[in-house]
mmCIF file of C-alpha atoms and ligand atoms in Angstrom:
data_model
loop_
_atom_site.group_PDB
_atom_site.id
_atom_site.type_symbol
_atom_site.label_atom_id
_atom_site.label_comp_id
_atom_site.label_asym_id
_atom_site.label_seq_id
_atom_site.Cartn_x
_atom_site.Cartn_y
_atom_site.Cartn_z
ATOM 1 C CA MET A 258 -0.001 -0.116 0.011
ATOM 2 C CA ASN A 259 1.200 3.641 -0.749
ATOM 3 C CA ILE A 260 1.082 5.972 2.487
ATOM 4 C CA GLY A 261 1.562 9.632 2.133
ATOM 5 C CA PHE A 262 2.187 11.744 5.076
ATOM 6 C CA ILE A 263 1.226 15.422 5.202
ATOM 7 C CA GLY A 264 3.697 16.707 7.918
ATOM 8 C CA ALA A 265 7.003 15.093 8.669
ATOM 9 C CA GLY A 266 7.483 15.753 12.324
ATOM 10 C CA GLY A 267 7.621 13.362 15.375
ATOM 11 C CA MET A 268 4.558 11.153 14.721
ATOM 12 C CA ALA A 269 4.914 11.064 11.032
ATOM 13 C CA LYS A 270 8.613 9.758 11.569
ATOM 14 C CA ALA A 271 7.475 7.232 14.280
ATOM 15 C CA LEU A 272 4.736 5.712 12.045
ATOM 16 C CA ALA A 273 6.595 5.795 8.849
ATOM 17 C CA ARG A 274 9.629 4.035 10.218
ATOM 18 C CA LYS A 275 7.290 1.129 11.145
ATOM 19 C CA TRP A 276 5.127 1.024 7.962
ATOM 20 C CA ALA A 277 8.272 1.370 5.758
ATOM 21 C CA ALA A 278 8.928 -2.486 6.470
ATOM 22 C CA LYS A 279 5.585 -3.359 4.727
ATOM 23 C CA HIS A 280 4.520 -0.363 2.588
ATOM 24 C CA GLU A 281 5.796 2.455 0.212
ATOM 25 C CA VAL A 282 5.881 5.572 2.244
ATOM 26 C CA MET A 283 6.270 9.223 1.370
ATOM 27 C CA LEU A 284 6.881 12.101 3.936
ATOM 28 C CA SER A 285 5.962 15.783 3.206
ATOM 29 C CA GLY A 286 6.753 18.805 5.177
ATOM 30 C CA ARG A 287 6.854 22.668 4.513
ATOM 31 C CA ASP A 288 10.783 22.634 4.576
ATOM 32 C CA LEU A 289 11.777 20.402 1.672
ATOM 33 C CA ASP A 290 15.372 19.991 2.777
ATOM 34 C CA LYS A 291 14.485 18.988 6.220
ATOM 35 C CA THR A 292 11.857 16.523 5.099
ATOM 36 C CA LYS A 293 14.316 15.215 2.602
ATOM 37 C CA ALA A 294 16.747 14.405 5.474
ATOM 38 C CA ALA A 295 14.080 12.951 7.624
ATOM 39 C CA ALA A 296 12.866 10.809 5.005
ATOM 40 C CA ALA A 297 16.390 9.544 4.001
ATOM 41 C CA SER A 298 16.999 8.672 7.676
ATOM 42 C CA LEU A 299 14.061 6.438 7.510
ATOM 43 C CA GLY A 300 14.707 4.917 4.008
ATOM 44 C CA VAL A 301 11.403 6.391 2.636
ATOM 45 C CA ARG A 302 10.448 9.016 -0.028
ATOM 46 C CA SER A 303 10.022 12.631 0.391
ATOM 47 C CA GLY A 304 8.154 15.193 -1.640
ATOM 48 C CA THR A 305 5.652 18.070 -1.505
ATOM 49 C CA ALA A 306 2.256 17.868 0.222
ATOM 50 C CA GLN A 307 0.724 17.537 -3.330
ATOM 51 C CA GLU A 308 2.985 14.831 -4.213
ATOM 52 C CA ALA A 309 2.240 12.977 -0.858
ATOM 53 C CA ALA A 310 -1.492 13.347 -1.488
ATOM 54 C CA SER A 311 -1.187 12.018 -5.003
ATOM 55 C CA PHE A 312 1.099 9.223 -3.989
ATOM 56 C CA GLY A 313 -1.059 7.831 -1.067
ATOM 57 C CA ASP A 314 -3.687 5.307 -1.285
ATOM 58 C CA VAL A 315 -3.719 6.238 2.503
ATOM 59 C CA ILE A 316 -3.054 9.880 3.532
ATOM 60 C CA VAL A 317 -2.035 10.472 7.118
ATOM 61 C CA LEU A 318 -2.870 14.186 8.236
ATOM 62 C CA ALA A 319 0.080 14.572 10.658
ATOM 63 C CA THR A 320 0.728 18.399 10.921
ATOM 64 C CA ARG A 321 -0.229 20.028 14.361
ATOM 65 C CA TRP A 322 -4.048 20.170 14.664
ATOM 66 C CA GLU A 323 -4.011 23.972 13.977
ATOM 67 C CA ASP A 324 -2.538 23.354 10.642
ATOM 68 C CA VAL A 325 -4.692 20.532 9.399
ATOM 69 C CA PHE A 326 -6.926 22.667 7.129
ATOM 70 C CA PRO A 327 -4.177 24.794 5.515
ATOM 71 C CA ALA A 328 -2.340 21.644 5.092
ATOM 72 C CA ILE A 329 -5.177 20.240 3.099
ATOM 73 C CA GLU A 330 -5.128 23.203 0.878
ATOM 74 C CA ASN A 331 -1.407 22.783 0.497
ATOM 75 C CA ALA A 332 -1.827 19.356 -0.631
ATOM 76 C CA GLY A 333 -4.274 20.535 -3.378
ATOM 77 C CA GLY A 334 -7.525 21.036 -1.648
ATOM 78 C CA PRO A 335 -10.379 18.465 -1.019
ATOM 79 C CA ALA A 336 -10.301 17.177 -4.642
ATOM 80 C CA ALA A 337 -6.574 15.733 -3.966
ATOM 81 C CA PHE A 338 -8.345 13.360 -1.328
ATOM 82 C CA ASP A 339 -11.020 12.006 -3.668
ATOM 83 C CA GLY A 340 -11.062 8.149 -3.359
ATOM 84 C CA LYS A 341 -8.308 8.161 -0.469
ATOM 85 C CA THR A 342 -8.273 6.710 2.933
ATOM 86 C CA VAL A 343 -7.519 9.622 5.333
ATOM 87 C CA ILE A 344 -6.121 8.958 8.870
ATOM 88 C CA ASP A 345 -6.501 11.772 11.357
ATOM 89 C CA ILE A 346 -4.071 11.497 14.129
ATOM 90 C CA ASN A 347 -4.545 15.055 15.533
ATOM 91 C CA ASN A 348 -5.423 16.271 18.860
ATOM 92 C CA PRO A 349 -7.312 19.427 18.977
ATOM 93 C CA VAL A 350 -6.614 20.180 22.552
ATOM 94 C CA SER A 351 -5.653 23.527 24.293
ATOM 95 C CA ILE A 352 -2.529 23.195 26.346
ATOM 96 C CA GLU A 353 -3.805 26.046 28.432
ATOM 97 C CA THR A 354 -7.125 24.476 29.552
ATOM 98 C CA PHE A 355 -6.352 20.836 28.643
ATOM 99 C CA ARG A 356 -9.755 20.571 27.112
ATOM 100 C CA THR A 357 -10.625 19.766 23.411
ATOM 101 C CA THR A 358 -11.073 22.925 21.432
ATOM 102 C CA ARG A 359 -14.182 21.392 19.648
ATOM 103 C CA GLU A 360 -17.330 21.779 21.550
ATOM 104 C CA ASN A 361 -20.950 20.264 21.670
ATOM 105 C CA GLY A 362 -19.820 16.775 20.640
ATOM 106 C CA GLY A 363 -18.182 17.973 17.253
ATOM 107 C CA SER A 364 -14.833 16.480 16.403
ATOM 108 C CA LEU A 365 -11.953 17.496 14.370
ATOM 109 C CA THR A 366 -12.196 14.293 12.450
ATOM 110 C CA GLN A 367 -15.852 14.976 11.461
ATOM 111 C CA ALA A 368 -14.733 18.477 10.390
ATOM 112 C CA ILE A 369 -12.191 16.898 8.220
ATOM 113 C CA ALA A 370 -14.814 14.165 6.916
ATOM 114 C CA ASP A 371 -16.999 17.173 6.037
ATOM 115 C CA ALA A 372 -14.270 19.086 4.188
ATOM 116 C CA LEU A 373 -13.323 15.869 2.276
ATOM 117 C CA PRO A 374 -16.506 14.454 0.985
ATOM 118 C CA GLY A 375 -14.672 12.166 -1.556
ATOM 119 C CA ALA A 376 -12.498 10.508 1.140
ATOM 120 C CA LYS A 377 -12.971 7.953 3.677
ATOM 121 C CA VAL A 378 -11.736 9.048 7.078
ATOM 122 C CA ALA A 379 -10.556 7.589 10.259
ATOM 123 C CA LYS A 380 -9.152 8.601 13.650
ATOM 124 C CA ALA A 381 -6.375 6.646 15.161
ATOM 125 C CA PHE A 382 -3.035 6.971 16.820
ATOM 126 C CA ASN A 383 -3.986 9.921 18.798
ATOM 127 C CA MET A 384 -4.126 8.439 22.370
ATOM 128 C CA SER A 385 -0.387 7.546 22.821
ATOM 129 C CA GLN A 386 2.523 9.968 23.011
ATOM 130 C CA VAL A 387 5.131 9.712 20.369
ATOM 131 C CA ALA A 388 7.579 7.854 22.538
ATOM 132 C CA VAL A 389 5.148 5.080 22.717
ATOM 133 C CA TRP A 390 4.932 4.826 18.939
ATOM 134 C CA GLU A 391 8.708 4.929 18.688
ATOM 135 C CA ASP A 392 8.828 1.725 20.961
ATOM 136 C CA PRO A 393 9.792 -1.093 18.540
ATOM 137 C CA ASP A 394 7.244 -3.761 19.915
ATOM 138 C CA MET A 395 4.874 -1.777 22.198
ATOM 139 C CA ILE A 396 4.387 -4.888 24.618
ATOM 140 C CA TYR A 397 4.069 -3.631 28.257
ATOM 141 C CA ASP A 398 4.179 -6.130 31.013
ATOM 142 C CA GLY A 399 3.838 -8.953 28.337
ATOM 143 C CA ARG A 400 0.620 -7.342 26.810
ATOM 144 C CA GLN A 401 0.359 -5.622 23.540
ATOM 145 C CA LEU A 402 -0.803 -2.071 23.376
ATOM 146 C CA VAL A 403 -4.236 -1.721 22.232
ATOM 147 C CA THR A 404 -5.036 1.239 19.869
ATOM 148 C CA LEU A 405 -8.603 2.576 19.940
ATOM 149 C CA TYR A 406 -9.962 4.098 16.629
ATOM 150 C CA THR A 407 -12.910 5.317 14.684
ATOM 151 C CA SER A 408 -13.536 4.828 11.087
ATOM 152 C CA ASP A 409 -16.014 4.963 8.192
ATOM 153 C CA GLU A 410 -17.039 1.328 7.869
ATOM 154 C CA GLU A 411 -15.558 0.823 4.413
ATOM 155 C CA ILE A 412 -12.090 1.361 5.458
ATOM 156 C CA ASP A 413 -12.234 -0.437 8.773
ATOM 157 C CA GLU A 414 -10.218 -3.483 7.662
ATOM 158 C CA THR A 415 -7.341 -1.158 6.158
ATOM 159 C CA VAL A 416 -7.082 1.059 9.225
ATOM 160 C CA ALA A 417 -6.967 -2.035 11.530
ATOM 161 C CA GLY A 418 -4.316 -3.632 9.434
ATOM 162 C CA LEU A 419 -2.212 -0.413 9.636
ATOM 163 C CA ILE A 420 -2.556 -0.414 13.469
ATOM 164 C CA ALA A 421 -1.516 -4.028 13.472
ATOM 165 C CA ASP A 422 1.454 -3.139 11.332
ATOM 166 C CA VAL A 423 2.922 -0.914 13.873
ATOM 167 C CA GLY A 424 2.591 -3.493 16.395
ATOM 168 C CA SER A 425 -0.649 -2.674 18.311
ATOM 169 C CA GLU A 426 -4.050 -4.462 18.657
ATOM 170 C CA PRO A 427 -6.809 -2.425 16.923
ATOM 171 C CA LEU A 428 -9.882 -1.838 18.862
ATOM 172 C CA ARG A 429 -12.698 -0.043 16.859
ATOM 173 C CA LEU A 430 -14.658 2.355 19.053
ATOM 174 C CA GLY A 431 -17.222 2.893 16.244
ATOM 175 C CA SER A 432 -17.894 5.292 13.489
ATOM 176 C CA ASN A 433 -16.369 8.813 13.418
ATOM 177 C CA ALA A 434 -19.515 9.801 15.349
ATOM 178 C CA HIS A 435 -17.334 8.697 18.395
ATOM 179 C CA ALA A 436 -14.163 10.537 17.283
ATOM 180 C CA TYR A 437 -15.076 13.400 19.770
ATOM 181 C CA GLN A 438 -14.548 10.860 22.589
ATOM 182 C CA LEU A 439 -11.005 9.974 21.497
ATOM 183 C CA GLU A 440 -10.130 13.751 21.178
ATOM 184 C CA ALA A 441 -11.535 14.321 24.819
ATOM 185 C CA ALA A 442 -9.712 11.322 26.094
ATOM 186 C CA ALA A 443 -6.537 12.514 24.570
ATOM 187 C CA ALA A 444 -6.857 15.803 26.514
ATOM 188 C CA ILE A 445 -6.700 13.632 29.678
ATOM 189 C CA VAL A 446 -3.384 12.162 28.414
ATOM 190 C CA ILE A 447 -2.005 15.491 27.516
ATOM 191 C CA LYS A 448 -2.809 17.149 30.745
ATOM 192 C CA PHE A 449 -0.962 14.357 32.701
ATOM 193 C CA LEU A 450 1.936 14.328 30.183
ATOM 194 C CA PHE A 451 2.290 18.036 30.797
ATOM 195 C CA ALA A 452 2.224 17.487 34.532
ATOM 196 C CA GLY A 453 5.242 15.213 34.119
ATOM 197 C CA ARG A 454 3.840 11.742 33.900
ATOM 198 C CA ASP A 455 5.827 9.080 31.879
ATOM 199 C CA PRO A 456 4.206 8.688 28.427
ATOM 200 C CA HIS A 457 4.112 4.947 29.047
ATOM 201 C CA THR A 458 1.788 5.347 31.989
ATOM 202 C CA VAL A 459 -1.090 7.470 30.921
ATOM 203 C CA PHE A 460 -4.328 6.049 29.613
ATOM 204 C CA ASN A 461 -2.962 3.128 27.321
ATOM 205 C CA PHE A 462 -5.390 0.205 26.783
ATOM 206 C CA ILE A 463 -3.576 -3.087 26.733
ATOM 207 C CA GLN A 464 -4.772 -6.673 25.777
ATOM 208 C CA PRO A 465 -7.024 -8.331 28.271
ATOM 209 C CA GLU A 466 -4.942 -11.411 28.175
ATOM 210 C CA VAL A 467 -1.429 -12.195 27.227
ATOM 211 C CA LYS A 468 -1.085 -13.271 23.553
ATOM 212 C CA ALA A 469 1.000 -12.429 20.671
ATOM 213 C CA ILE A 470 -0.463 -10.717 17.537
ATOM 214 C CA ARG A 471 2.579 -11.197 15.275
HETATM 215 N N1 NAP B 676 3.568 14.220 19.628
HETATM 216 C C1 NAP B 676 2.826 13.382 20.173
HETATM 217 O O1 NAP B 676 3.196 12.862 21.203
HETATM 218 C C2 NAP B 676 1.498 13.168 19.525
HETATM 219 C C3 NAP B 676 0.743 12.049 19.944
HETATM 220 C C4 NAP B 676 -0.461 11.731 19.197
HETATM 221 C C5 NAP B 676 -1.058 12.549 18.357
HETATM 222 N N2 NAP B 676 -0.309 13.744 18.143
HETATM 223 C C6 NAP B 676 -1.033 14.609 17.177
HETATM 224 O O2 NAP B 676 -0.135 14.459 15.828
HETATM 225 C C7 NAP B 676 -0.064 15.705 15.102
HETATM 226 C C8 NAP B 676 1.519 15.789 14.752
HETATM 227 O O3 NAP B 676 2.156 15.945 15.849
HETATM 228 P P1 NAP B 676 3.799 15.935 15.966
HETATM 229 O O4 NAP B 676 4.277 15.855 17.355
HETATM 230 O O5 NAP B 676 4.293 14.969 14.937
HETATM 231 O O6 NAP B 676 4.063 17.416 15.311
HETATM 232 P P2 NAP B 676 5.509 18.179 14.872
HETATM 233 O O7 NAP B 676 6.627 17.328 15.373
HETATM 234 O O8 NAP B 676 5.229 19.549 15.308
HETATM 235 O O9 NAP B 676 5.374 18.113 13.233
HETATM 236 C C9 NAP B 676 4.410 18.685 12.503
HETATM 237 C C10 NAP B 676 4.783 18.506 10.925
HETATM 238 O O10 NAP B 676 3.622 19.299 10.206
HETATM 239 C C11 NAP B 676 4.237 20.105 9.231
HETATM 240 N N3 NAP B 676 3.200 21.202 8.888
HETATM 241 C C12 NAP B 676 2.798 22.188 9.420
HETATM 242 N N4 NAP B 676 2.012 22.900 8.885
HETATM 243 C C13 NAP B 676 1.956 22.441 7.493
HETATM 244 C C14 NAP B 676 1.177 22.610 6.397
HETATM 245 N N5 NAP B 676 0.482 23.613 6.326
HETATM 246 N N6 NAP B 676 1.485 21.818 5.240
HETATM 247 C C15 NAP B 676 2.336 20.672 5.404
HETATM 248 N N7 NAP B 676 3.053 20.301 6.534
HETATM 249 C C16 NAP B 676 2.971 21.331 7.541
HETATM 250 C C17 NAP B 676 5.631 20.725 10.078
HETATM 251 O O11 NAP B 676 6.454 21.280 9.140
HETATM 252 P P3 NAP B 676 7.650 22.270 9.566
HETATM 253 O O12 NAP B 676 8.722 21.465 10.176
HETATM 254 O O13 NAP B 676 7.762 23.108 8.530
HETATM 255 O O14 NAP B 676 6.731 23.100 10.821
HETATM 256 C C18 NAP B 676 5.984 19.439 10.645
HETATM 257 O O15 NAP B 676 6.747 18.435 9.846
HETATM 258 C C19 NAP B 676 -0.604 16.701 16.117
HETATM 259 O O16 NAP B 676 -1.818 17.302 15.798
HETATM 260 C C20 NAP B 676 -0.869 15.958 17.418
HETATM 261 O O17 NAP B 676 -1.829 16.545 18.126
HETATM 262 C C21 NAP B 676 0.936 14.031 18.623
#
């Protein structure tokens, strides 16, 4: 599968490194030289946001949450996402109030889905800090990390497979109508990360029983 990242920061690099073992990956950032160096260090491709959107069967929105909609425009606008699987990893959380910036049950994921009517959208990978995604096996006390996600039903299998490919057990919370809950839950995680808790100790689900998934 071809995976294009819009954004080439910490999260993009952590996920790209793992997916590169099984998939073709392209990173894109605003600074082409910096992106090129990051991509070279992982052995993946680099390009502009437009190139990454055109390259990916799956497109991961991996800028800071404030930059998601400008980044969609950079990538060519909504039409560039037609027919694509889009994964939203972003946490619209204020680091002053530690609350989601979306109110009344609305989620960033749903706003993205509304802006990209030709795409199928999922929310995933938002609940654990980047240091967790960087762990090579994500097994804690003998149990695999579980990744909660929401998705349009048509892409459920694709998203679950991509979660398994980074070494985590997928657990679907439901459709993107539930994405707000993942964003609000991430606000709890972020609050305690900022208070100094270890990234491996906040709000991670693990398998209910010890078993190997790969
Ligand atoms: N960090 C975590 O622990 C963590 C965990 C779970 C979820 N998340 C979520 O994941 C997202 C990414 O986090 P991160 O830590 O990877 O952020 P980051 O390290 O700051 O990286 C953001 C990337 O987006 C690029 N970018 C910004 N605006 C852009 C635009 N308009 N077009 C194209 N690229 C653009 C930046 O390029 P420049 O280098 O040019 O600025 C940078 O490469 C955030 O929304 C965050 O909420 C983060």
